[in-house]
Amino acid sequence: LDAKCKEGSPKVASQAASAIFNLAQAFRDQNEAETNPLSPYMKVLLTTLLQSAERPDGDEANLRVACMEAISELISVAARDQRDMLGQSLPEFINRFSQTFSMSGLNEEDKNRRDQIQGLLCAVIQSLYRQVDKPILLPMTDNVMQLLLQVLSNKNSNSHEECFSAISAISDALDADFLKYMDAVTPFLVAGLRNSEAYQVCIVAVGTVGDISRNIEGK
């Protein structure tokens, strides 16, 4: 599967990424175990999938989406012995997220591709914040929140739903320490709650408000 992701045609590589996704799902009940059968392969699979997601032909055969979804699923089922490695990978995803904002002179197709990439990275960040220990996450969370707020600042972005889901995961990971971001986040939450035309965004925003309220309750 690793080799097919690297060297196969877009269709074959996409199928390989989907196979990795399905394989990971088989270990969903083992992410709290000290280790699981995926642990020896976790780092190399994540590296290969990330490289494959950036192939020049990534738009073909749903390759980019398949790779990024497989990354998120692998992270979500990683056992405890992979938590430090996952924490070490977060700066790489932050860097790639940041790079999406430096894209200029975009036509409509380019904007849609950028929004897609940002949404997929939001999902990866969500998975990481549900797995990595809080002391590792805290020093990087200012940068992550800045990027997420940039996405929400773009009213035309198609990634608000994924962005709110990532913010929910961050609030769960940080508990009361999320309070420092409330002044910056609140206007976007209010806008999301009022966005009745995009009902899925509104629904996710409601869930995000509930998660944050529970995590900072009494603070």
PDB file of C-alpha atoms in Angstrom, residues 75-216:
ATOM      1  CA  ILE A  75      -4.074   9.643  13.733  1.00  0.00           C
ATOM      2  CA  SER A  76      -7.414   8.933  15.365  1.00  0.00           C
ATOM      3  CA  VAL A  77      -6.604   5.241  15.897  1.00  0.00           C
ATOM      4  CA  ALA A  78      -2.949   5.668  16.930  1.00  0.00           C
ATOM      5  CA  ALA A  79      -2.032   3.899  20.144  1.00  0.00           C
ATOM      6  CA  ARG A  80      -0.406   5.615  23.096  1.00  0.00           C
ATOM      7  CA  ASP A  81       3.114   4.703  22.011  1.00  0.00           C
ATOM      8  CA  GLN A  82       2.622   6.978  18.979  1.00  0.00           C
ATOM      9  CA  ARG A  83       1.453  10.096  20.839  1.00  0.00           C
ATOM     10  CA  ASP A  84       4.895  11.720  21.016  1.00  0.00           C
ATOM     11  CA  MET A  85       5.442  11.124  17.312  1.00  0.00           C
ATOM     12  CA  LEU A  86       2.066  12.668  16.531  1.00  0.00           C
ATOM     13  CA  GLY A  87       2.966  15.697  18.615  1.00  0.00           C
ATOM     14  CA  GLN A  88       6.198  16.054  16.668  1.00  0.00           C
ATOM     15  CA  SER A  89       4.215  16.004  13.417  1.00  0.00           C
ATOM     16  CA  LEU A  90       1.946  18.907  14.366  1.00  0.00           C
ATOM     17  CA  PRO A  91       4.438  21.660  13.381  1.00  0.00           C
ATOM     18  CA  GLU A  92       4.609  20.159   9.890  1.00  0.00           C
ATOM     19  CA  PHE A  93       0.847  20.376   9.486  1.00  0.00           C
ATOM     20  CA  ILE A  94       0.847  23.905  10.915  1.00  0.00           C
ATOM     21  CA  ASN A  95       3.466  24.889   8.346  1.00  0.00           C
ATOM     22  CA  ARG A  96       1.476  23.399   5.485  1.00  0.00           C
ATOM     23  CA  PHE A  97      -1.660  25.127   6.748  1.00  0.00           C
ATOM     24  CA  SER A  98       0.184  28.448   6.874  1.00  0.00           C
ATOM     25  CA  GLN A  99       1.406  28.010   3.312  1.00  0.00           C
ATOM     26  CA  THR A 100      -2.176  27.921   2.018  1.00  0.00           C
ATOM     27  CA  PHE A 101      -2.556  31.596   2.911  1.00  0.00           C
ATOM     28  CA  SER A 102       0.401  32.632   0.760  1.00  0.00           C
ATOM     29  CA  MET A 103      -1.276  31.495  -2.448  1.00  0.00           C
ATOM     30  CA  SER A 104      -1.992  34.559  -4.589  1.00  0.00           C
ATOM     31  CA  GLY A 105      -3.532  35.379  -7.958  1.00  0.00           C
ATOM     32  CA  LEU A 106      -6.071  32.582  -7.560  1.00  0.00           C
ATOM     33  CA  ASN A 107      -8.823  31.849 -10.014  1.00  0.00           C
ATOM     34  CA  GLU A 108     -12.050  30.204  -8.882  1.00  0.00           C
ATOM     35  CA  GLU A 109     -10.679  26.697  -9.318  1.00  0.00           C
ATOM     36  CA  ASP A 110      -7.574  27.586  -7.301  1.00  0.00           C
ATOM     37  CA  LYS A 111      -9.724  29.041  -4.508  1.00  0.00           C
ATOM     38  CA  ASN A 112     -11.784  25.874  -4.345  1.00  0.00           C
ATOM     39  CA  ARG A 113      -8.599  23.803  -4.174  1.00  0.00           C
ATOM     40  CA  ARG A 114      -7.230  26.011  -1.389  1.00  0.00           C
ATOM     41  CA  ASP A 115     -10.492  25.722   0.560  1.00  0.00           C
ATOM     42  CA  GLN A 116     -10.416  21.965   0.133  1.00  0.00           C
ATOM     43  CA  ILE A 117      -6.849  21.732   1.427  1.00  0.00           C
ATOM     44  CA  GLN A 118      -7.652  23.980   4.390  1.00  0.00           C
ATOM     45  CA  GLY A 119     -10.690  21.883   5.255  1.00  0.00           C
ATOM     46  CA  LEU A 120      -8.671  18.682   5.104  1.00  0.00           C
ATOM     47  CA  LEU A 121      -5.964  20.189   7.320  1.00  0.00           C
ATOM     48  CA  CYS A 122      -8.623  21.288   9.806  1.00  0.00           C
ATOM     49  CA  ALA A 123      -9.706  17.655  10.032  1.00  0.00           C
ATOM     50  CA  VAL A 124      -6.116  16.532  10.639  1.00  0.00           C
ATOM     51  CA  ILE A 125      -5.698  19.133  13.372  1.00  0.00           C
ATOM     52  CA  GLN A 126      -8.937  17.969  14.948  1.00  0.00           C
ATOM     53  CA  SER A 127      -7.620  14.400  15.060  1.00  0.00           C
ATOM     54  CA  LEU A 128      -4.276  15.493  16.513  1.00  0.00           C
ATOM     55  CA  TYR A 129      -5.893  17.519  19.291  1.00  0.00           C
ATOM     56  CA  ARG A 130      -7.974  14.516  20.265  1.00  0.00           C
ATOM     57  CA  GLN A 131      -4.871  12.335  20.564  1.00  0.00           C
ATOM     58  CA  VAL A 132      -1.850  14.368  21.677  1.00  0.00           C
ATOM     59  CA  ASP A 133      -1.258  15.281  25.321  1.00  0.00           C
ATOM     60  CA  LYS A 134      -2.045  18.825  26.428  1.00  0.00           C
ATOM     61  CA  PRO A 135       1.512  19.843  27.479  1.00  0.00           C
ATOM     62  CA  ILE A 136       2.720  19.136  23.934  1.00  0.00           C
ATOM     63  CA  LEU A 137      -0.175  21.016  22.347  1.00  0.00           C
ATOM     64  CA  LEU A 138      -0.157  24.173  24.432  1.00  0.00           C
ATOM     65  CA  PRO A 139       2.968  25.839  22.963  1.00  0.00           C
ATOM     66  CA  MET A 140       1.616  25.429  19.426  1.00  0.00           C
ATOM     67  CA  THR A 141      -2.016  26.318  19.966  1.00  0.00           C
ATOM     68  CA  ASP A 142      -1.631  30.084  19.471  1.00  0.00           C
ATOM     69  CA  ASN A 143      -0.392  29.440  15.930  1.00  0.00           C
ATOM     70  CA  VAL A 144      -3.113  26.900  15.239  1.00  0.00           C
ATOM     71  CA  MET A 145      -5.871  29.201  16.463  1.00  0.00           C
ATOM     72  CA  GLN A 146      -4.510  32.074  14.393  1.00  0.00           C
ATOM     73  CA  LEU A 147      -4.750  29.930  11.263  1.00  0.00           C
ATOM     74  CA  LEU A 148      -8.259  28.736  12.079  1.00  0.00           C
ATOM     75  CA  LEU A 149      -9.428  32.295  12.702  1.00  0.00           C
ATOM     76  CA  GLN A 150      -7.957  33.297   9.351  1.00  0.00           C
ATOM     77  CA  VAL A 151     -10.120  30.681   7.687  1.00  0.00           C
ATOM     78  CA  LEU A 152     -13.185  31.935   9.518  1.00  0.00           C
ATOM     79  CA  SER A 153     -12.321  35.519   8.532  1.00  0.00           C
ATOM     80  CA  ASN A 154     -12.818  34.545   4.902  1.00  0.00           C
ATOM     81  CA  LYS A 155     -16.599  34.707   4.574  1.00  0.00           C
ATOM     82  CA  ASN A 156     -16.393  32.976   1.202  1.00  0.00           C
ATOM     83  CA  SER A 157     -14.455  29.982   2.509  1.00  0.00           C
ATOM     84  CA  ASN A 158     -16.060  26.557   2.210  1.00  0.00           C
ATOM     85  CA  SER A 159     -14.168  25.245   5.242  1.00  0.00           C
ATOM     86  CA  HIS A 160     -16.009  26.857   8.152  1.00  0.00           C
ATOM     87  CA  GLU A 161     -17.678  23.616   9.183  1.00  0.00           C
ATOM     88  CA  GLU A 162     -14.338  21.785   9.483  1.00  0.00           C
ATOM     89  CA  CYS A 163     -12.824  24.807  11.185  1.00  0.00           C
ATOM     90  CA  PHE A 164     -15.461  24.877  13.934  1.00  0.00           C
ATOM     91  CA  SER A 165     -14.987  21.132  14.461  1.00  0.00           C
ATOM     92  CA  ALA A 166     -11.254  21.701  14.931  1.00  0.00           C
ATOM     93  CA  ILE A 167     -11.941  24.471  17.441  1.00  0.00           C
ATOM     94  CA  SER A 168     -14.196  22.091  19.383  1.00  0.00           C
ATOM     95  CA  ALA A 169     -11.368  19.569  19.575  1.00  0.00           C
ATOM     96  CA  ILE A 170      -8.959  22.258  20.739  1.00  0.00           C
ATOM     97  CA  SER A 171     -11.330  23.366  23.485  1.00  0.00           C
ATOM     98  CA  ASP A 172     -11.699  19.745  24.615  1.00  0.00           C
ATOM     99  CA  ALA A 173      -7.911  19.349  24.757  1.00  0.00           C
ATOM    100  CA  LEU A 174      -7.278  22.625  26.577  1.00  0.00           C
ATOM    101  CA  ASP A 175     -10.277  22.695  28.926  1.00  0.00           C
ATOM    102  CA  ALA A 176     -10.233  25.952  30.886  1.00  0.00           C
ATOM    103  CA  ASP A 177      -7.062  27.116  29.122  1.00  0.00           C
ATOM    104  CA  PHE A 178      -9.210  27.743  26.040  1.00  0.00           C
ATOM    105  CA  LEU A 179     -10.638  30.794  27.798  1.00  0.00           C
ATOM    106  CA  LYS A 180      -7.827  32.999  26.447  1.00  0.00           C
ATOM    107  CA  TYR A 181      -9.192  32.587  22.916  1.00  0.00           C
ATOM    108  CA  MET A 182     -12.796  33.466  23.661  1.00  0.00           C
ATOM    109  CA  ASP A 183     -12.611  37.161  22.760  1.00  0.00           C
ATOM    110  CA  ALA A 184     -11.222  36.268  19.334  1.00  0.00           C
ATOM    111  CA  VAL A 185     -13.501  33.289  18.691  1.00  0.00           C
ATOM    112  CA  THR A 186     -16.835  34.653  19.906  1.00  0.00           C
ATOM    113  CA  PRO A 187     -17.638  36.899  16.892  1.00  0.00           C
ATOM    114  CA  PHE A 188     -17.128  33.964  14.538  1.00  0.00           C
ATOM    115  CA  LEU A 189     -19.267  31.675  16.668  1.00  0.00           C
ATOM    116  CA  VAL A 190     -22.050  34.261  16.641  1.00  0.00           C
ATOM    117  CA  ALA A 191     -21.760  34.576  12.863  1.00  0.00           C
ATOM    118  CA  GLY A 192     -21.898  30.803  12.530  1.00  0.00           C
ATOM    119  CA  LEU A 193     -25.002  30.574  14.690  1.00  0.00           C
ATOM    120  CA  ARG A 194     -26.688  33.191  12.528  1.00  0.00           C
ATOM    121  CA  ASN A 195     -25.718  31.481   9.292  1.00  0.00           C
ATOM    122  CA  SER A 196     -29.057  29.773   8.749  1.00  0.00           C
ATOM    123  CA  GLU A 197     -28.477  29.573   5.001  1.00  0.00           C
ATOM    124  CA  ALA A 198     -25.518  27.243   5.542  1.00  0.00           C
ATOM    125  CA  TYR A 199     -27.368  25.039   8.019  1.00  0.00           C
ATOM    126  CA  GLN A 200     -24.527  22.516   8.379  1.00  0.00           C
ATOM    127  CA  VAL A 201     -22.182  25.293   9.495  1.00  0.00           C
ATOM    128  CA  CYS A 202     -24.867  26.511  11.902  1.00  0.00           C
ATOM    129  CA  ILE A 203     -25.324  23.022  13.370  1.00  0.00           C
ATOM    130  CA  VAL A 204     -21.580  22.561  13.885  1.00  0.00           C
ATOM    131  CA  ALA A 205     -21.317  26.045  15.416  1.00  0.00           C
ATOM    132  CA  VAL A 206     -24.023  25.090  17.927  1.00  0.00           C
ATOM    133  CA  GLY A 207     -22.015  22.012  18.882  1.00  0.00           C
ATOM    134  CA  THR A 208     -18.834  24.074  19.186  1.00  0.00           C
ATOM    135  CA  VAL A 209     -20.527  26.552  21.508  1.00  0.00           C
ATOM    136  CA  GLY A 210     -21.726  23.656  23.665  1.00  0.00           C
ATOM    137  CA  ASP A 211     -18.270  22.085  23.825  1.00  0.00           C
ATOM    138  CA  ILE A 212     -16.556  25.346  24.707  1.00  0.00           C
ATOM    139  CA  SER A 213     -19.182  26.200  27.332  1.00  0.00           C
ATOM    140  CA  ARG A 214     -18.685  22.845  29.026  1.00  0.00           C
ATOM    141  CA  ASN A 215     -14.906  23.146  28.957  1.00  0.00           C
ATOM    142  CA  ILE A 216     -14.676  26.668  30.394  1.00  0.00           C
TER     143      ILE A 216
END
